[in-house]
PDB file of C-alpha atoms and ligand atoms in Angstrom:
ATOM      1  CA  UNK A   1      11.020 -47.457  59.017  1.00  0.00           C
ATOM      2  CA  UNK A   2      14.155 -47.448  57.006  1.00  0.00           C
ATOM      3  CA  UNK A   3      16.382 -44.499  55.509  1.00  0.00           C
ATOM      4  CA  UNK A   4      16.474 -44.314  51.867  1.00  0.00           C
ATOM      5  CA  UNK A   5      20.133 -45.497  50.871  1.00  0.00           C
ATOM      6  CA  UNK A   6      22.794 -43.084  51.932  1.00  0.00           C
ATOM      7  CA  UNK A   7      20.459 -40.922  54.133  1.00  0.00           C
ATOM      8  CA  UNK A   8      21.547 -40.265  57.614  1.00  0.00           C
ATOM      9  CA  UNK A   9      18.318 -39.884  59.749  1.00  0.00           C
ATOM     10  CA  UNK A  10      19.256 -36.398  60.942  1.00  0.00           C
ATOM     11  CA  UNK A  11      19.658 -35.570  57.198  1.00  0.00           C
ATOM     12  CA  UNK A  12      16.134 -36.313  56.066  1.00  0.00           C
ATOM     13  CA  UNK A  13      13.793 -33.731  55.431  1.00  0.00           C
ATOM     14  CA  UNK A  14      10.820 -33.165  58.116  1.00  0.00           C
ATOM     15  CA  UNK A  15       8.533 -31.944  55.556  1.00  0.00           C
ATOM     16  CA  UNK A  16       8.296 -32.764  51.604  1.00  0.00           C
ATOM     17  CA  UNK A  17       6.103 -30.409  49.231  1.00  0.00           C
ATOM     18  CA  UNK A  18       5.431 -31.500  45.725  1.00  0.00           C
ATOM     19  CA  UNK A  19       4.244 -29.600  42.589  1.00  0.00           C
ATOM     20  CA  UNK A  20       2.827 -32.740  40.665  1.00  0.00           C
ATOM     21  CA  UNK A  21       3.248 -31.538  37.006  1.00  0.00           C
ATOM     22  CA  UNK A  22       3.284 -33.150  33.807  1.00  0.00           C
ATOM     23  CA  UNK A  23       0.062 -35.211  33.529  1.00  0.00           C
ATOM     24  CA  UNK A  24      -1.041 -33.514  30.473  1.00  0.00           C
ATOM     25  CA  UNK A  25       2.373 -34.128  28.648  1.00  0.00           C
ATOM     26  CA  UNK A  26       2.438 -37.793  29.680  1.00  0.00           C
ATOM     27  CA  UNK A  27      -1.089 -38.248  28.059  1.00  0.00           C
ATOM     28  CA  UNK A  28      -0.182 -36.253  25.232  1.00  0.00           C
ATOM     29  CA  UNK A  29       3.003 -38.249  24.434  1.00  0.00           C
ATOM     30  CA  UNK A  30       0.995 -41.685  24.433  1.00  0.00           C
ATOM     31  CA  UNK A  31      -1.945 -40.030  22.308  1.00  0.00           C
ATOM     32  CA  UNK A  32      -4.397 -40.369  25.248  1.00  0.00           C
ATOM     33  CA  UNK A  33      -6.832 -37.926  26.861  1.00  0.00           C
ATOM     34  CA  UNK A  34      -5.260 -35.697  29.303  1.00  0.00           C
ATOM     35  CA  UNK A  35      -7.576 -36.943  31.985  1.00  0.00           C
ATOM     36  CA  UNK A  36      -5.854 -40.305  31.828  1.00  0.00           C
ATOM     37  CA  UNK A  37      -2.719 -38.518  32.549  1.00  0.00           C
ATOM     38  CA  UNK A  38      -4.483 -37.307  35.801  1.00  0.00           C
ATOM     39  CA  UNK A  39      -5.832 -40.842  36.445  1.00  0.00           C
ATOM     40  CA  UNK A  40      -2.118 -42.424  36.074  1.00  0.00           C
ATOM     41  CA  UNK A  41      -1.039 -39.302  37.936  1.00  0.00           C
ATOM     42  CA  UNK A  42      -3.226 -39.867  41.110  1.00  0.00           C
ATOM     43  CA  UNK A  43      -1.589 -43.466  41.265  1.00  0.00           C
ATOM     44  CA  UNK A  44       1.766 -41.746  41.791  1.00  0.00           C
ATOM     45  CA  UNK A  45       0.708 -40.278  44.940  1.00  0.00           C
ATOM     46  CA  UNK A  46       0.660 -43.644  46.512  1.00  0.00           C
ATOM     47  CA  UNK A  47       4.401 -44.060  45.644  1.00  0.00           C
ATOM     48  CA  UNK A  48       5.262 -40.807  47.433  1.00  0.00           C
ATOM     49  CA  UNK A  49       3.318 -41.649  50.429  1.00  0.00           C
ATOM     50  CA  UNK A  50       4.995 -45.022  50.481  1.00  0.00           C
ATOM     51  CA  UNK A  51       8.444 -43.488  50.334  1.00  0.00           C
ATOM     52  CA  UNK A  52       7.218 -41.042  53.274  1.00  0.00           C
ATOM     53  CA  UNK A  53       6.144 -43.718  55.464  1.00  0.00           C
ATOM     54  CA  UNK A  54       9.225 -45.818  54.590  1.00  0.00           C
ATOM     55  CA  UNK A  55      11.576 -43.327  55.334  1.00  0.00           C
ATOM     56  CA  UNK A  56       9.764 -41.637  58.267  1.00  0.00           C
ATOM     57  CA  UNK A  57       9.388 -38.403  56.800  1.00  0.00           C
ATOM     58  CA  UNK A  58       6.355 -37.010  58.860  1.00  0.00           C
ATOM     59  CA  UNK A  59       4.922 -34.340  56.695  1.00  0.00           C
ATOM     60  CA  UNK A  60       4.045 -34.630  52.697  1.00  0.00           C
ATOM     61  CA  UNK A  61       2.071 -31.754  50.929  1.00  0.00           C
ATOM     62  CA  UNK A  62       0.775 -32.229  47.679  1.00  0.00           C
ATOM     63  CA  UNK A  63      -0.249 -29.399  45.234  1.00  0.00           C
ATOM     64  CA  UNK A  64      -3.270 -31.242  43.722  1.00  0.00           C
ATOM     65  CA  UNK A  65      -5.399 -28.182  42.334  1.00  0.00           C
ATOM     66  CA  UNK A  66      -4.389 -24.524  42.497  1.00  0.00           C
ATOM     67  CA  UNK A  67      -7.086 -21.663  42.446  1.00  0.00           C
ATOM     68  CA  UNK A  68      -5.661 -21.039  38.837  1.00  0.00           C
ATOM     69  CA  UNK A  69      -6.924 -24.701  37.632  1.00  0.00           C
ATOM     70  CA  UNK A  70     -10.477 -23.936  37.880  1.00  0.00           C
ATOM     71  CA  UNK A  71      -9.778 -21.860  34.194  1.00  0.00           C
ATOM     72  CA  UNK A  72      -9.182 -25.170  32.660  1.00  0.00           C
ATOM     73  CA  UNK A  73     -11.807 -26.890  30.377  1.00  0.00           C
ATOM     74  CA  UNK A  74     -15.015 -27.645  32.648  1.00  0.00           C
ATOM     75  CA  UNK A  75     -14.577 -31.282  31.414  1.00  0.00           C
ATOM     76  CA  UNK A  76     -11.097 -31.525  32.846  1.00  0.00           C
ATOM     77  CA  UNK A  77     -12.103 -29.762  36.196  1.00  0.00           C
ATOM     78  CA  UNK A  78     -14.826 -32.102  36.409  1.00  0.00           C
ATOM     79  CA  UNK A  79     -12.590 -35.213  35.998  1.00  0.00           C
ATOM     80  CA  UNK A  80      -9.990 -33.901  38.510  1.00  0.00           C
ATOM     81  CA  UNK A  81     -12.878 -33.448  40.885  1.00  0.00           C
ATOM     82  CA  UNK A  82     -14.037 -37.011  40.345  1.00  0.00           C
ATOM     83  CA  UNK A  83     -10.351 -38.272  40.783  1.00  0.00           C
ATOM     84  CA  UNK A  84     -10.083 -36.651  44.345  1.00  0.00           C
ATOM     85  CA  UNK A  85     -13.734 -38.017  45.298  1.00  0.00           C
ATOM     86  CA  UNK A  86     -12.404 -41.524  44.133  1.00  0.00           C
ATOM     87  CA  UNK A  87      -9.353 -41.116  45.674  1.00  0.00           C
ATOM     88  CA  UNK A  88     -11.135 -40.475  49.025  1.00  0.00           C
ATOM     89  CA  UNK A  89     -13.599 -43.279  48.435  1.00  0.00           C
ATOM     90  CA  UNK A  90     -10.849 -45.806  47.783  1.00  0.00           C
ATOM     91  CA  UNK A  91      -7.965 -44.807  50.050  1.00  0.00           C
ATOM     92  CA  UNK A  92      -9.767 -43.924  53.341  1.00  0.00           C
ATOM     93  CA  UNK A  93      -9.190 -47.484  54.669  1.00  0.00           C
ATOM     94  CA  UNK A  94      -5.759 -47.487  53.476  1.00  0.00           C
ATOM     95  CA  UNK A  95      -5.168 -43.834  55.023  1.00  0.00           C
ATOM     96  CA  UNK A  96      -6.709 -45.351  58.598  1.00  0.00           C
ATOM     97  CA  UNK A  97      -4.748 -48.599  58.096  1.00  0.00           C
ATOM     98  CA  UNK A  98      -1.382 -46.689  57.300  1.00  0.00           C
ATOM     99  CA  UNK A  99      -2.076 -44.415  60.322  1.00  0.00           C
ATOM    100  CA  UNK A 100      -2.077 -41.281  57.910  1.00  0.00           C
ATOM    101  CA  UNK A 101      -3.511 -37.885  58.976  1.00  0.00           C
ATOM    102  CA  UNK A 102      -5.028 -36.270  56.040  1.00  0.00           C
ATOM    103  CA  UNK A 103      -5.433 -32.563  56.062  1.00  0.00           C
ATOM    104  CA  UNK A 104      -6.574 -30.002  53.302  1.00  0.00           C
ATOM    105  CA  UNK A 105      -5.525 -26.291  52.535  1.00  0.00           C
ATOM    106  CA  UNK A 106      -7.033 -23.925  50.241  1.00  0.00           C
ATOM    107  CA  UNK A 107     -10.690 -22.502  49.596  1.00  0.00           C
ATOM    108  CA  UNK A 108     -12.190 -26.061  50.105  1.00  0.00           C
ATOM    109  CA  UNK A 109     -15.766 -24.183  49.873  1.00  0.00           C
ATOM    110  CA  UNK A 110     -15.265 -24.063  45.938  1.00  0.00           C
ATOM    111  CA  UNK A 111     -15.025 -27.680  45.865  1.00  0.00           C
ATOM    112  CA  UNK A 112     -18.139 -29.768  44.691  1.00  0.00           C
ATOM    113  CA  UNK A 113     -20.404 -30.790  47.555  1.00  0.00           C
ATOM    114  CA  UNK A 114     -19.820 -34.582  47.409  1.00  0.00           C
ATOM    115  CA  UNK A 115     -15.863 -34.371  47.002  1.00  0.00           C
ATOM    116  CA  UNK A 116     -15.994 -31.732  50.046  1.00  0.00           C
ATOM    117  CA  UNK A 117     -17.859 -33.664  52.321  1.00  0.00           C
ATOM    118  CA  UNK A 118     -15.906 -36.875  51.686  1.00  0.00           C
ATOM    119  CA  UNK A 119     -12.621 -34.734  52.567  1.00  0.00           C
ATOM    120  CA  UNK A 120     -14.167 -33.697  55.391  1.00  0.00           C
ATOM    121  CA  UNK A 121     -14.994 -37.049  56.699  1.00  0.00           C
ATOM    122  CA  UNK A 122     -11.573 -38.500  56.033  1.00  0.00           C
ATOM    123  CA  UNK A 123     -10.019 -35.780  57.599  1.00  0.00           C
ATOM    124  CA  UNK A 124     -12.029 -35.761  60.792  1.00  0.00           C
ATOM    125  CA  UNK A 125     -11.777 -39.766  60.988  1.00  0.00           C
ATOM    126  CA  UNK A 126      -7.997 -39.667  60.580  1.00  0.00           C
ATOM    127  CA  UNK A 127      -7.474 -36.639  62.883  1.00  0.00           C
ATOM    128  CA  UNK A 128      -5.461 -38.634  65.672  1.00  0.00           C
ATOM    129  CA  UNK A 129      -3.327 -40.841  63.181  1.00  0.00           C
ATOM    130  CA  UNK A 130       0.315 -40.083  63.748  1.00  0.00           C
ATOM    131  CA  UNK A 131       2.624 -41.782  60.936  1.00  0.00           C
ATOM    132  CA  UNK A 132       2.423 -39.382  58.153  1.00  0.00           C
ATOM    133  CA  UNK A 133       0.436 -35.914  57.912  1.00  0.00           C
ATOM    134  CA  UNK A 134      -0.433 -35.793  54.403  1.00  0.00           C
ATOM    135  CA  UNK A 135      -2.008 -32.358  53.164  1.00  0.00           C
ATOM    136  CA  UNK A 136      -3.938 -32.053  49.871  1.00  0.00           C
ATOM    137  CA  UNK A 137      -3.718 -28.409  48.586  1.00  0.00           C
ATOM    138  CA  UNK A 138      -7.189 -27.972  46.836  1.00  0.00           C
ATOM    139  CA  UNK A 139      -8.357 -24.535  45.203  1.00  0.00           C
ATOM    140  CA  UNK A 140      -4.927 -23.583  46.540  1.00  0.00           C
ATOM    141  CA  UNK A 141      -3.016 -20.280  46.076  1.00  0.00           C
ATOM    142  CA  UNK A 142      -0.274 -18.761  48.069  1.00  0.00           C
ATOM    143  CA  UNK A 143      -1.330 -15.159  47.453  1.00  0.00           C
ATOM    144  CA  UNK A 144      -4.910 -15.868  48.247  1.00  0.00           C
ATOM    145  CA  UNK A 145      -3.570 -17.589  51.567  1.00  0.00           C
ATOM    146  CA  UNK A 146      -1.435 -14.622  52.299  1.00  0.00           C
ATOM    147  CA  UNK A 147      -4.234 -12.259  51.448  1.00  0.00           C
ATOM    148  CA  UNK A 148      -6.655 -13.868  53.698  1.00  0.00           C
ATOM    149  CA  UNK A 149      -4.166 -13.815  56.533  1.00  0.00           C
ATOM    150  CA  UNK A 150      -3.746 -10.231  56.042  1.00  0.00           C
ATOM    151  CA  UNK A 151      -7.318  -9.851  56.181  1.00  0.00           C
ATOM    152  CA  UNK A 152      -7.645 -11.623  59.528  1.00  0.00           C
ATOM    153  CA  UNK A 153      -4.752  -9.768  61.296  1.00  0.00           C
ATOM    154  CA  UNK A 154      -6.604  -6.663  59.921  1.00  0.00           C
ATOM    155  CA  UNK A 155      -9.772  -7.572  61.537  1.00  0.00           C
ATOM    156  CA  UNK A 156      -8.036  -8.466  64.914  1.00  0.00           C
ATOM    157  CA  UNK A 157      -6.218  -5.250  64.847  1.00  0.00           C
ATOM    158  CA  UNK A 158      -9.448  -3.089  64.269  1.00  0.00           C
ATOM    159  CA  UNK A 159     -11.038  -5.102  67.015  1.00  0.00           C
ATOM    160  CA  UNK A 160      -8.407  -4.170  69.255  1.00  0.00           C
ATOM    161  CA  UNK A 161      -7.300  -7.769  70.005  1.00  0.00           C
ATOM    162  CA  UNK A 162      -3.950  -7.535  68.112  1.00  0.00           C
ATOM    163  CA  UNK A 163      -1.327  -4.631  68.510  1.00  0.00           C
ATOM    164  CA  UNK A 164       0.102  -4.044  65.183  1.00  0.00           C
ATOM    165  CA  UNK A 165       3.540  -3.179  66.756  1.00  0.00           C
ATOM    166  CA  UNK A 166       3.652  -6.899  67.927  1.00  0.00           C
ATOM    167  CA  UNK A 167       3.104  -8.323  64.463  1.00  0.00           C
ATOM    168  CA  UNK A 168       6.182 -10.542  63.655  1.00  0.00           C
ATOM    169  CA  UNK A 169       6.618 -13.585  61.462  1.00  0.00           C
ATOM    170  CA  UNK A 170       4.983 -15.842  63.735  1.00  0.00           C
ATOM    171  CA  UNK A 171       1.695 -13.784  63.729  1.00  0.00           C
ATOM    172  CA  UNK A 172       1.697 -14.264  59.762  1.00  0.00           C
ATOM    173  CA  UNK A 173       2.717 -17.971  59.990  1.00  0.00           C
ATOM    174  CA  UNK A 174       0.008 -18.684  62.558  1.00  0.00           C
ATOM    175  CA  UNK A 175      -2.495 -17.112  60.246  1.00  0.00           C
ATOM    176  CA  UNK A 176      -1.932 -19.112  57.029  1.00  0.00           C
ATOM    177  CA  UNK A 177      -3.900 -22.247  56.315  1.00  0.00           C
ATOM    178  CA  UNK A 178      -0.756 -24.389  57.270  1.00  0.00           C
ATOM    179  CA  UNK A 179      -0.674 -23.050  60.699  1.00  0.00           C
ATOM    180  CA  UNK A 180       1.098 -25.659  63.016  1.00  0.00           C
ATOM    181  CA  UNK A 181       2.731 -27.309  60.216  1.00  0.00           C
ATOM    182  CA  UNK A 182       6.382 -26.914  59.854  1.00  0.00           C
ATOM    183  CA  UNK A 183       7.380 -25.104  56.794  1.00  0.00           C
ATOM    184  CA  UNK A 184       8.758 -27.532  53.891  1.00  0.00           C
ATOM    185  CA  UNK A 185      12.340 -28.471  53.760  1.00  0.00           C
ATOM    186  CA  UNK A 186      12.178 -29.917  50.224  1.00  0.00           C
ATOM    187  CA  UNK A 187      10.280 -28.767  47.303  1.00  0.00           C
ATOM    188  CA  UNK A 188       9.956 -31.252  44.602  1.00  0.00           C
ATOM    189  CA  UNK A 189       8.651 -30.308  41.229  1.00  0.00           C
ATOM    190  CA  UNK A 190       8.116 -32.846  38.331  1.00  0.00           C
ATOM    191  CA  UNK A 191       8.254 -32.444  34.428  1.00  0.00           C
ATOM    192  CA  UNK A 192      11.179 -30.087  34.474  1.00  0.00           C
ATOM    193  CA  UNK A 193       9.805 -26.582  34.919  1.00  0.00           C
ATOM    194  CA  UNK A 194      11.760 -24.078  36.952  1.00  0.00           C
ATOM    195  CA  UNK A 195       8.592 -22.428  38.749  1.00  0.00           C
ATOM    196  CA  UNK A 196       6.967 -22.304  42.171  1.00  0.00           C
ATOM    197  CA  UNK A 197       3.494 -21.544  40.772  1.00  0.00           C
ATOM    198  CA  UNK A 198       1.940 -19.858  43.524  1.00  0.00           C
ATOM    199  CA  UNK A 199       2.783 -22.804  45.952  1.00  0.00           C
ATOM    200  CA  UNK A 200       3.319 -22.272  49.518  1.00  0.00           C
ATOM    201  CA  UNK A 201       5.025 -18.703  48.595  1.00  0.00           C
ATOM    202  CA  UNK A 202       5.813 -17.709  52.295  1.00  0.00           C
ATOM    203  CA  UNK A 203       6.311 -21.288  53.765  1.00  0.00           C
ATOM    204  CA  UNK A 204       9.291 -22.232  50.978  1.00  0.00           C
ATOM    205  CA  UNK A 205      11.436 -19.452  51.988  1.00  0.00           C
ATOM    206  CA  UNK A 206      14.378 -21.546  52.816  1.00  0.00           C
ATOM    207  CA  UNK A 207      13.554 -24.999  51.165  1.00  0.00           C
ATOM    208  CA  UNK A 208      15.614 -26.728  48.865  1.00  0.00           C
ATOM    209  CA  UNK A 209      14.344 -27.185  45.376  1.00  0.00           C
ATOM    210  CA  UNK A 210      14.797 -30.488  43.506  1.00  0.00           C
ATOM    211  CA  UNK A 211      13.285 -30.440  39.902  1.00  0.00           C
ATOM    212  CA  UNK A 212      13.290 -33.706  37.943  1.00  0.00           C
ATOM    213  CA  UNK A 213      12.569 -34.043  34.668  1.00  0.00           C
ATOM    214  CA  UNK A 214      10.392 -36.848  34.911  1.00  0.00           C
ATOM    215  CA  UNK A 215       6.515 -36.430  34.559  1.00  0.00           C
ATOM    216  CA  UNK A 216       4.261 -36.962  37.216  1.00  0.00           C
ATOM    217  CA  UNK A 217       2.748 -40.428  36.150  1.00  0.00           C
ATOM    218  CA  UNK A 218       6.266 -41.592  35.842  1.00  0.00           C
ATOM    219  CA  UNK A 219       7.433 -40.659  39.312  1.00  0.00           C
ATOM    220  CA  UNK A 220       7.788 -43.635  41.509  1.00  0.00           C
ATOM    221  CA  UNK A 221       8.859 -43.971  45.151  1.00  0.00           C
ATOM    222  CA  UNK A 222      12.414 -44.390  44.194  1.00  0.00           C
ATOM    223  CA  UNK A 223      12.197 -41.117  42.710  1.00  0.00           C
ATOM    224  CA  UNK A 224      11.297 -39.471  45.854  1.00  0.00           C
ATOM    225  CA  UNK A 225      14.012 -41.404  47.600  1.00  0.00           C
ATOM    226  CA  UNK A 226      16.490 -39.810  44.965  1.00  0.00           C
ATOM    227  CA  UNK A 227      15.125 -36.287  45.806  1.00  0.00           C
ATOM    228  CA  UNK A 228      15.837 -37.054  49.575  1.00  0.00           C
ATOM    229  CA  UNK A 229      19.310 -38.296  48.758  1.00  0.00           C
ATOM    230  CA  UNK A 230      19.899 -34.872  46.879  1.00  0.00           C
ATOM    231  CA  UNK A 231      18.339 -32.919  49.486  1.00  0.00           C
ATOM    232  CA  UNK A 232      20.939 -34.724  52.210  1.00  0.00           C
ATOM    233  CA  UNK A 233      23.797 -33.379  49.984  1.00  0.00           C
ATOM    234  CA  UNK A 234      22.667 -29.880  50.220  1.00  0.00           C
ATOM    235  CA  UNK A 235      24.281 -27.590  52.659  1.00  0.00           C
ATOM    236  CA  UNK A 236      21.442 -25.449  54.165  1.00  0.00           C
ATOM    237  CA  UNK A 237      22.890 -21.936  55.277  1.00  0.00           C
ATOM    238  CA  UNK A 238      19.860 -19.947  55.870  1.00  0.00           C
ATOM    239  CA  UNK A 239      21.722 -16.870  54.689  1.00  0.00           C
ATOM    240  CA  UNK A 240      24.928 -17.737  56.835  1.00  0.00           C
ATOM    241  CA  UNK A 241      27.929 -19.328  55.629  1.00  0.00           C
TER     242      UNK A 241
HETATM  243  C1  FPP B 301      -0.516 -31.109  36.667  1.00  0.00           C
HETATM  244  O1  FPP B 301      -0.372 -31.641  35.182  1.00  0.00           O
HETATM  245  C2  FPP B 301      -1.109 -31.702  37.265  1.00  0.00           C
HETATM  246  C3  FPP B 301      -2.530 -31.106  37.662  1.00  0.00           C
HETATM  247  C4  FPP B 301      -2.994 -29.804  37.416  1.00  0.00           C
HETATM  248  C5  FPP B 301      -3.595 -32.149  38.626  1.00  0.00           C
HETATM  249  C6  FPP B 301      -2.713 -32.898  39.744  1.00  0.00           C
HETATM  250  C7  FPP B 301      -3.615 -33.923  40.090  1.00  0.00           C
HETATM  251  C8  FPP B 301      -3.404 -35.217  40.290  1.00  0.00           C
HETATM  252  C9  FPP B 301      -1.730 -35.679  40.666  1.00  0.00           C
HETATM  253  C10 FPP B 301      -4.408 -36.118  40.384  1.00  0.00           C
HETATM  254  C11 FPP B 301      -5.388 -35.938  41.721  1.00  0.00           C
HETATM  255  C12 FPP B 301      -4.668 -36.028  42.897  1.00  0.00           C
HETATM  256  C13 FPP B 301      -5.139 -36.488  43.896  1.00  0.00           C
HETATM  257  C14 FPP B 301      -4.558 -36.444  45.379  1.00  0.00           C
HETATM  258  C15 FPP B 301      -6.471 -37.183  44.058  1.00  0.00           C
HETATM  259  P1  FPP B 301      -0.795 -30.865  34.171  1.00  0.00           P
HETATM  260  O2  FPP B 301      -2.180 -31.151  33.695  1.00  0.00           O
HETATM  261  O3  FPP B 301      -0.430 -29.350  34.448  1.00  0.00           O
HETATM  262  O4  FPP B 301       0.374 -31.299  33.282  1.00  0.00           O
HETATM  263  P2  FPP B 301       1.090 -30.580  31.844  1.00  0.00           P
HETATM  264  O5  FPP B 301       1.855 -29.128  32.250  1.00  0.00           O
HETATM  265  O6  FPP B 301       1.816 -31.616  31.067  1.00  0.00           O
HETATM  266  O7  FPP B 301      -0.140 -30.131  30.836  1.00  0.00           O
END
């Protein structure tokens, strides 16, 4: 384990969340089909994982497929699902070897059976791994997540097991899909877009945001190190001075 150059251990983020954007533009710039951009993008995931393992960042969450992404053309959606399936088929051995715990957040019931089963298998197999918790956001939307949590709270209140007067932030956090995972300290977005796109809206309340112009397929290990260095230079105030 080695810190990225210039980053003292106490200035490392504990949790990095990434909005992987720009696969389509990367492909278009090269006259390639969008799907080729996604294929290359799935390779960039390895660099990010390697950066976190090397630096000792214990949580990495990747926005792999949003609730809104189902509106894309059917062939693109099918290709993304196939990439997920292949990623799991080809990388499960590596996930185990590198001591990575895989998790997923989102409406996983929306995923095709084959990919969902493979995902569940790798999640179960890797549950006791400890070097890095890698969370894939799949069929994920933050507003849906918050709505699901509100519905759960209402159910418990109606059943009498939860007193509405005791509901605080923790009651909400613990009913989100990310329950048990610390909030992201650093949110990285590629391709220069200044948006959060319905990603972890509750959890990123105090996250530092780093936006890079690089398109996701070009984003490599050193780029995540550079984002960690930028994070280390920030002065987090949480509303104080
Ligand atoms: C955004 O690029 C990217 C996505 C919608 C999907 C992200 C998926 C991957 C990186 C590959 C699969 C991941 C795993 C973990 C197997 P875009 O298509 O919105 O790009 P554009 O804005 O340039 O069109």
